[in-house]
Structures are given as C-alpha cells and as structure tokens.
XYZ file of C-alpha atoms in Angstrom:
464
model
C 0.195 0.264 -0.072
C 1.439 3.250 -1.017
C 2.101 5.778 1.562
C -0.316 8.738 2.118
C 0.910 12.148 1.841
C 2.168 13.388 5.311
C 0.892 16.550 6.998
C 1.276 17.818 9.997
C -1.863 16.300 11.186
C -0.770 12.716 10.225
C 2.414 13.140 9.811
C 4.520 11.720 13.126
C 5.241 13.097 16.247
C 7.038 12.725 19.779
C 4.330 11.823 22.140
C 4.174 14.032 25.338
C 4.564 11.576 28.195
C 3.746 8.233 26.777
C 0.831 10.100 25.226
C -0.720 8.154 22.319
C 0.526 8.861 18.700
C -0.889 11.406 15.814
C -1.514 8.900 12.823
C -3.704 8.047 10.384
C -6.763 5.976 11.137
C -5.971 3.804 8.765
C -2.466 3.042 10.163
C -4.172 2.981 13.768
C -5.942 -0.043 13.426
C -3.542 -2.152 11.186
C -0.613 -1.561 13.360
C -2.882 -2.388 16.402
C -2.541 0.822 18.250
C -5.284 1.501 20.812
C -5.944 3.803 24.374
C -2.468 3.676 26.368
C -4.368 4.455 30.175
C -4.913 0.601 31.268
C -8.383 2.322 32.462
C -9.608 3.006 28.610
C -7.697 -0.844 28.201
C -9.616 -2.578 30.101
C -12.814 -0.474 29.202
C -12.755 -0.155 25.372
C -12.637 -4.609 24.594
C -15.187 -4.605 27.332
C -17.696 -1.869 25.991
C -16.571 -3.130 22.434
C -17.585 -6.920 23.096
C -21.348 -5.737 25.276
C -22.451 -3.648 22.182
C -21.170 -7.066 20.050
C -23.528 -9.126 21.830
C -26.399 -6.536 21.935
C -26.308 -6.130 17.485
C -25.763 -10.238 17.868
C -29.387 -10.998 19.446
C -31.251 -8.088 17.197
C -30.150 -9.672 14.461
C -31.064 -13.092 15.883
C -34.342 -11.531 16.881
C -35.074 -9.717 13.439
C -33.793 -14.205 11.934
C -37.311 -15.103 14.119
C -35.369 -16.936 16.395
C -35.005 -16.488 20.743
C -31.512 -14.637 20.554
C -31.494 -16.048 24.589
C -32.128 -20.218 23.138
C -29.371 -19.452 20.306
C -26.895 -18.369 22.158
C -27.332 -21.112 25.216
C -27.460 -23.973 22.363
C -23.655 -22.796 21.164
C -22.837 -22.613 24.457
C -23.837 -26.063 25.223
C -22.411 -28.074 22.157
C -19.643 -25.620 21.887
C -18.165 -26.092 25.644
C -18.693 -30.145 24.735
C -15.616 -32.546 25.294
C -15.373 -33.131 21.261
C -16.032 -29.671 20.175
C -13.528 -28.269 22.272
C -10.721 -30.326 20.550
C -12.301 -29.170 17.416
C -11.701 -25.974 18.874
C -8.680 -26.447 19.824
C -7.434 -27.589 16.581
C -8.991 -24.238 14.494
C -7.743 -21.839 17.005
C -4.415 -22.941 16.369
C -4.859 -23.223 12.612
C -5.993 -19.353 13.253
C -3.502 -18.179 15.171
C -0.468 -18.972 12.928
C -2.734 -17.190 10.128
C -3.329 -14.082 12.431
C 0.161 -13.768 13.275
C 1.634 -14.348 10.014
C -1.163 -11.116 8.978
C 0.144 -9.398 12.176
C 3.811 -9.223 11.146
C 2.718 -7.206 8.529
C 0.119 -4.769 10.167
C 3.148 -3.650 12.231
C 4.084 -1.731 9.219
C 1.392 -1.230 7.801
C 1.506 -4.360 5.272
C -1.721 -5.858 4.014
C -0.201 -8.914 3.350
C -3.084 -10.555 1.759
C -1.293 -13.271 0.122
C -1.147 -15.551 3.196
C -3.939 -17.576 1.752
C -2.002 -18.247 -1.148
C 1.839 -18.433 0.796
C 0.140 -21.229 3.078
C -1.706 -23.130 0.672
C 0.931 -23.256 -1.659
C 4.016 -23.776 1.163
C 2.016 -26.707 2.720
C 2.049 -28.441 -1.178
C 5.005 -28.523 -1.865
C 6.386 -29.410 1.484
C 3.945 -33.042 1.293
C 5.006 -33.200 -1.456
C 8.541 -33.367 -0.347
C 7.630 -34.971 2.514
C 5.913 -37.625 1.041
C 8.240 -38.296 -1.693
C 11.254 -38.804 1.086
C 11.779 -40.949 4.212
C 13.796 -39.864 6.666
C 14.490 -40.807 10.738
C 12.550 -38.641 13.621
C 12.548 -35.854 13.701
C 14.495 -34.658 10.852
C 11.328 -35.471 8.516
C 9.187 -33.308 10.926
C 12.103 -30.772 10.336
C 12.071 -31.460 6.632
C 8.354 -30.738 5.917
C 8.335 -27.328 8.518
C 11.803 -25.980 7.414
C 10.793 -26.205 3.835
C 7.144 -25.089 4.310
C 8.741 -21.492 5.462
C 11.292 -21.562 2.807
C 8.872 -21.486 0.513
C 6.239 -19.430 2.606
C 8.930 -16.823 2.758
C 10.372 -16.898 -0.554
C 6.856 -16.567 -2.138
C 5.726 -13.707 -0.308
C 8.984 -11.832 -0.776
C 7.719 -11.582 -4.412
C 5.386 -9.086 -3.254
C 7.936 -7.044 -1.235
C 10.458 -7.020 -3.913
C 8.286 -5.719 -6.398
C 7.110 -3.025 -3.765
C 10.212 -1.794 -2.777
C 11.660 -1.966 -6.424
C 8.511 -1.585 -8.786
C 5.875 0.904 -7.070
C 3.820 -1.692 -6.519
C 0.939 -1.938 -4.088
C 1.946 -4.865 -1.558
C -2.152 -5.519 -1.757
C -2.517 -5.714 -5.409
C 0.899 -8.073 -5.746
C -0.001 -10.422 -3.047
C -3.547 -10.792 -4.612
C -2.723 -11.567 -8.138
C -0.171 -13.913 -6.160
C -2.997 -15.758 -4.391
C -4.082 -16.710 -8.155
C -1.259 -17.641 -9.187
C -0.454 -20.213 -6.145
C -3.756 -21.250 -6.446
C -3.237 -22.153 -10.180
C 0.812 -24.167 -9.795
C -1.525 -26.006 -7.181
C -3.517 -26.940 -9.730
C -1.629 -27.891 -12.442
C 0.357 -29.945 -10.392
C -2.048 -31.855 -8.087
C -2.958 -34.449 -10.595
C -1.708 -38.356 -10.328
C 0.496 -37.650 -13.337
C 2.554 -34.908 -11.847
C 2.687 -34.808 -7.989
C -0.505 -36.438 -7.058
C -2.618 -39.787 -6.992
C -5.807 -41.080 -7.227
C -6.922 -42.099 -4.073
C -8.749 -45.385 -5.083
C -12.726 -45.874 -4.769
C -12.239 -42.361 -5.054
C -12.261 -38.824 -6.929
C -9.896 -37.082 -4.607
C -6.529 -36.020 -4.823
C -3.849 -36.237 -3.287
C 0.043 -36.231 -2.695
C 1.510 -39.603 -1.401
C 0.984 -39.504 2.375
C 3.967 -38.187 4.523
C 5.482 -41.480 6.276
C 5.355 -42.765 9.653
C 8.607 -41.234 10.573
C 7.983 -37.838 9.409
C 3.884 -36.830 11.523
C 3.473 -35.772 14.228
C 1.546 -37.250 17.199
C -1.227 -35.699 19.243
C -0.610 -33.438 22.329
C -2.863 -34.683 24.748
C -0.871 -37.186 26.830
C 1.758 -33.789 26.968
C -1.744 -31.994 27.812
C -2.423 -34.168 31.523
C 1.375 -33.960 32.062
C 1.404 -30.561 32.452
C -1.664 -29.090 33.486
C -1.437 -32.013 36.468
C 1.833 -31.752 38.773
C 4.777 -30.438 39.381
C 4.894 -28.919 35.693
C 1.814 -26.852 36.562
C 3.621 -25.398 39.484
C 6.525 -24.217 37.295
C 3.896 -22.792 34.550
C 2.069 -20.836 37.223
C 5.016 -19.487 39.282
C 7.064 -19.048 35.620
C 4.392 -16.726 33.908
C 3.283 -15.187 37.034
C 6.976 -14.032 37.465
C 7.442 -12.742 33.827
C 4.277 -11.166 33.924
C 5.211 -9.240 36.629
C 8.640 -8.359 35.369
C 7.614 -7.506 32.237
C 5.261 -4.825 33.382
C 7.097 -3.778 35.786
C 10.376 -3.002 33.163
C 7.262 -1.612 30.555
C 6.600 0.684 33.363
C 9.925 2.073 34.170
C 11.256 2.338 30.406
C 8.091 4.556 29.815
C 9.070 7.663 32.468
C 5.837 9.012 32.266
C 5.783 12.345 34.247
C 3.576 11.616 37.854
C 3.784 8.207 37.296
C 5.374 5.858 39.599
C 6.622 2.397 38.712
C 5.413 0.425 41.386
C 2.097 1.096 39.522
C 3.571 -0.973 36.549
C 4.132 -3.727 39.615
C 0.451 -3.582 40.484
C -0.801 -3.917 37.452
C 1.639 -6.315 36.597
C 0.507 -8.555 40.166
C -2.848 -8.239 38.645
C -2.354 -9.538 35.351
C -0.050 -12.134 37.156
C -3.557 -13.269 39.882
C -5.411 -13.330 36.584
C -3.151 -15.663 34.419
C -2.800 -18.187 37.590
C -6.780 -18.624 37.573
C -7.262 -18.508 34.076
C -4.619 -21.752 34.293
C -5.103 -23.399 36.738
C -9.406 -23.043 36.866
C -10.120 -22.860 33.700
C -7.632 -23.811 30.917
C -6.274 -27.137 33.469
C -9.591 -28.249 33.408
C -10.610 -28.171 30.048
C -7.721 -29.130 28.345
C -7.205 -32.514 30.494
C -8.755 -35.680 29.395
C -10.190 -34.932 26.110
C -11.939 -37.890 24.173
C -10.217 -36.657 20.323
C -7.035 -36.246 19.506
C -5.400 -32.554 19.795
C -2.710 -30.775 17.145
C 0.760 -32.209 17.793
C 2.111 -28.987 17.070
C 0.238 -26.653 18.831
C 3.411 -25.907 21.040
C 4.495 -24.891 17.776
C 1.967 -22.313 17.558
C 2.372 -21.066 21.147
C 6.405 -20.509 20.425
C 5.558 -18.855 17.660
C 3.593 -15.988 19.670
C 5.932 -15.985 22.567
C 9.239 -14.816 19.611
C 6.496 -12.697 17.967
C 5.618 -10.742 21.417
C 9.719 -10.694 22.607
C 10.887 -9.780 18.797
C 8.143 -7.294 18.591
C 8.963 -5.111 22.065
C 12.815 -5.996 22.908
C 14.454 -6.177 19.900
C 16.122 -3.821 17.325
C 14.207 -5.511 14.488
C 11.106 -5.167 16.392
C 11.627 -1.131 16.871
C 13.015 -0.529 13.546
C 9.493 -1.927 12.194
C 7.364 -0.234 14.677
C 9.387 3.220 13.464
C 9.290 1.813 9.341
C 5.210 1.175 9.543
C 4.608 4.262 11.647
C 6.785 6.567 8.790
C 9.144 5.394 6.573
C 10.653 8.800 5.843
C 11.117 9.256 9.999
C 12.726 5.604 9.571
C 15.123 6.644 7.020
C 16.403 9.824 7.865
C 16.749 7.460 11.208
C 18.885 5.055 10.229
C 16.601 2.677 9.297
C 16.508 1.140 5.169
C 13.125 1.331 4.707
C 13.050 -0.938 1.566
C 15.204 -3.567 3.385
C 12.174 -3.153 6.346
C 9.728 -3.839 3.779
C 11.011 -7.311 1.736
C 12.488 -8.550 5.414
C 8.480 -7.863 6.567
C 7.246 -9.648 3.866
C 9.685 -13.110 4.052
C 9.128 -13.310 8.164
C 5.040 -13.294 7.194
C 5.258 -15.471 4.946
C 7.451 -17.909 6.678
C 5.130 -18.052 9.454
C 2.869 -18.855 6.447
C 4.456 -21.143 5.991
C 3.727 -23.049 9.838
C -0.405 -22.563 9.236
C -0.751 -26.377 7.178
C 1.681 -28.221 9.464
C -0.445 -28.957 12.121
C -3.315 -30.325 9.799
C -0.873 -32.046 7.648
C 1.689 -33.465 10.263
C -1.307 -33.907 13.084
C -3.725 -35.530 10.527
C -4.624 -35.831 7.037
C -0.494 -36.370 6.211
C -1.053 -35.272 2.957
C -2.292 -32.341 0.919
C -5.141 -33.505 -1.156
C -8.783 -31.561 -2.055
C -10.337 -31.443 1.668
C -6.660 -29.572 2.638
C -8.416 -26.711 4.985
C -8.805 -23.474 2.820
C -9.218 -19.986 3.607
C -7.178 -19.552 6.380
C -5.670 -16.630 5.533
C -8.281 -14.353 5.039
C -9.671 -15.928 8.756
C -5.954 -15.019 9.847
C -7.148 -11.098 8.781
C -10.236 -10.471 10.872
C -8.449 -12.560 13.239
C -5.355 -10.256 13.862
C -7.263 -6.942 13.607
C -9.633 -8.483 16.267
C -6.834 -9.107 18.479
C -5.538 -5.603 18.033
C -2.296 -7.419 16.207
C -0.908 -8.361 19.921
C -0.101 -12.311 20.407
C -2.694 -12.735 23.488
C -5.263 -10.757 21.964
C -5.072 -12.358 18.928
C -4.909 -15.827 20.614
C -8.459 -14.897 22.408
C -9.566 -14.076 19.002
C -8.730 -17.435 17.243
C -10.684 -19.205 20.602
C -13.728 -16.666 19.640
C -13.690 -17.538 15.613
C -13.638 -21.374 16.424
C -15.746 -21.918 18.709
C -18.538 -19.684 16.348
C -17.311 -21.826 13.235
C -17.689 -25.113 15.497
C -21.029 -23.675 16.410
C -22.661 -23.032 13.769
C -23.853 -26.166 12.461
C -26.071 -26.321 15.957
C -27.806 -23.555 14.677
C -29.917 -25.178 12.256
C -31.474 -27.235 15.047
C -33.278 -24.003 16.297
C -34.139 -22.737 13.199
C -31.325 -20.222 12.512
C -29.117 -20.395 9.264
C -25.398 -20.933 10.421
C -24.839 -18.133 8.298
C -25.544 -16.064 10.813
C -22.069 -16.589 12.677
C -20.389 -15.401 9.307
C -22.250 -11.835 10.374
C -22.070 -12.666 13.991
C -18.144 -12.516 13.627
C -18.125 -9.293 11.073
C -20.278 -7.523 13.340
C -17.290 -8.095 16.675
C -14.292 -6.829 14.217
C -16.133 -3.800 13.195
C -17.484 -3.305 17.371
C -14.032 -4.072 18.351
C -12.438 -1.342 16.002
C -14.235 1.314 16.054
C -14.834 1.339 19.682
C -10.695 1.268 19.828
C -10.217 4.123 17.256
C -12.703 6.080 19.146
C -11.394 5.682 22.260
C -8.182 6.176 21.424
C -9.189 9.820 19.685
C -11.117 10.517 22.738
C -7.704 9.699 24.603
C -5.700 11.934 21.773
C -7.645 15.553 21.858
C -7.911 14.291 26.224
C -4.321 14.798 25.875
C -4.162 17.572 24.098
C -6.408 19.273 26.316
C -3.705 18.718 29.404
C -0.882 20.473 27.394
C -3.076 23.595 26.416
C -3.845 23.535 29.747
C 0.219 23.486 30.990
C 1.254 25.387 27.975
C -1.624 28.188 29.238
C -0.745 27.822 33.175
C 3.009 27.796 32.701
C 4.086 24.471 34.656
C 3.735 21.049 33.658
C 0.321 20.055 35.822
C 1.396 15.514 35.870
C 3.995 17.885 37.582
C 2.253 19.643 40.135
C -0.652 16.660 40.256
C 2.505 14.535 41.529
C-alpha cells in the first residue's frame, strides 16, 4: 500500500508523556494502536463486546429466533469435550494465520497473500515429505523448514515488487494468491505430484511416512496441567508478567506515574493468569477424547517469539518505526526498503506454518479436502486481536468457537450463515470502539497540554 502524503496533522510526532501517537486512522487500525491508559485499555474491549453482543441478539431476533436460546445452544454444544478438541485445533490454525498477518500489519503492510502462501507451502512441503523417508525428527524438520522457506520466498516477491517497482502489496499478493491456486491445481495431478485415492475422486500427494508425522498432544496436556509442571508454569508465567509489566512502566518514564504502578498492574495480571490457567484452561484441556494437534506448542512458541521480537529487539523497533513513517525511519538510519522485504519474508515464513498442524498431525497429505481460506480468516482475527499475541489468541478461540457451533444453530431454525454476520459485527465493533477511544484519549491529552502551556507549568508534575 502506498504511503499517504504526510501533513502536520498526519505525520508522526513525539508523544508527550507516553500519549497516543498522532497517526492516520488506517495506520492505527493496522498497527493495533489503542488507548494507553489501563482503565481505557480494559474498558474498550468490554464495551466493544457488550455492544457486539447486543447487536448480535438484535440480528437473531430479526431472523425470528430466540436470541437467548440460540446463544445457549451454541454454548452447550461448544463446551462438549469433542467440540473443545475441534475448537483448539481450529484456533491453532487461526492463530498462526493471524500472527502471519499481524507481522505485516505492524509495519502497515497488508499481506493479503497469506492464503496463497500457506497453501502453496503446505502442498510442496507435503509432496517433499511424502517423497522422502527420514528418521524422526528429521522428517518433521524437513517438512516444516521447507514450508517456511516456500512461504517466505513467495511473500518476498510482493516485497521486492513494492520496493523496486512501487507495486502495492495489496494488488501483488492478491495476484500471487491466484497464481498459487493455479500452480497447485496444475501440480495436484496424478501425472505430476499427486495420486488418485482408490474408490474416490480425491487427488492427494503421497502420504507422509510414520517417521515424519507428529503425534497428538493429549498426553503432554495431561502432564502439563497436573503435578509439578503446572506449578512451574504458574510461577514462571506470573513472574514474567510482573517483571515485564514493571520494566515497561520504568522504560516509559511517564511523568507523575511511579514505576510501582507497573508492579501493581503486573501483580493483578499475574493473579488473573494463575486463575485462568488453574481454574479454566487446565480442567478443560485434560482428558480430552479427541486428538489435539501435536504442533500446538509450535503456535505458542511463534506467539512468544513474535511478542519478544516486536517489543524487545532492534528489529521490532525498526519495524514499528517504519510502519509509523517510512521517511522518519529513513532519516534515523533504517533502510525502509530492506524492512519491507524482510517483513514480507517473515510474514510469509510464518504463513508457511499454518498448514503444518493439519498436515503433520491429521491428514498427512495435501488433497482437495485440505483446509482453505485460513489466510483471510487470519486477517479478521488479527484485527480483532489488535495484533497482540494474547489478543490474537483470544480472538482465534472466539472465531473457532463460532465456526464450530454454527451447525447447531440449524437445530433452532437459525441459518448457520448468521455466524459470519456475528464475526463481522464483533470485528467491526472492536475496531470502531478502539479507534473512537483512542481519538478521545488524544483529544484529552491535547487539552492537558494546552492547559499546561496556558498556566506555565507541568500539570502532571503538579499533581504528583
């Protein structure tokens, strides 16, 4: 997407006392910017979800259904053991897709080609994995690394076209999606890289051998959420939340605010983390009847790495600065063109992982039935999750829950397509509410600065 002309109103300016950045709305939405104050950060999503729930219930009433009974049916069906397994597996794919999209969003790049990147990567990696038999873990590593390379190289085409020819990444990635579809259709043929399954019209690559597969994660889940491992997770997670919250408050150095505030917020966050893991997540994920993807930990690692790189590395800083203003990044010594290509490659590499949980943990082949459309779902999940790893996880679970429970709506005479409307309402409501709250906070900050200038002293220090 081409950069809009910077003006005094839209150009980035240093924020006083950690105030919200003055950026165009489209950049704020893509980069997941929102209110800085903790009260607003907690209140905005709650308000958005309440509004979206009210709108959803009105839509259900318009269709002639009872909103309360419809939502209750979805909750009852979605909390069964078999549904929980499907929700976790769906959420794993959605999460990886959303992180791939969010990497580009952090730099205000719209990688619409995630769908084509993951499908082409999964197909070629499946063909390679089915053609070679290697002992574990080399077989799994071969498939995963090759998928990342293919996805990254396919996405690099759009990055190179943008920096060399000025081609919008939106247009190029959409075209590359179509090309990837054509390449897969050409190669997924019994005369090329696939074979016809006996007794059906389905065409698929050769199956990945046993040594190249990844078993279910159920046994590990039972061990993790019981015994000493659970205590290690709770203590380590709580300590990390408190430490990083305190460190962030110290680094911010906002006038009138003590670093102790970061410590208090960290303690509260740690308490919430412990309660959720011990009382909700643990009991739900133990003794599940179905098979949970064995590569579920890979999605967790991807989210952690994404969070660390974005917030605590030079590359993450350069990426965010480049997303805010390419000219400002260039002036500070950051190569904007280099950052565009690297960001697209990183986004494509993560996109290559989207199909791995299904390929190595369930289907063991790429066929006509391989999950499609996950890249576009990832865009909405990333927007809903505000491009934050934890927010994306919650959004992925919500979307997986809605998709899983869509069929049960037909039992109460509600068309299952209404779930798509629900998802759209949730995303739009969250995006709009966050942007409105962000703008309100900016105006509040501007009035504070004007008052400081008028009285000749710093109000924040005077209130301390």
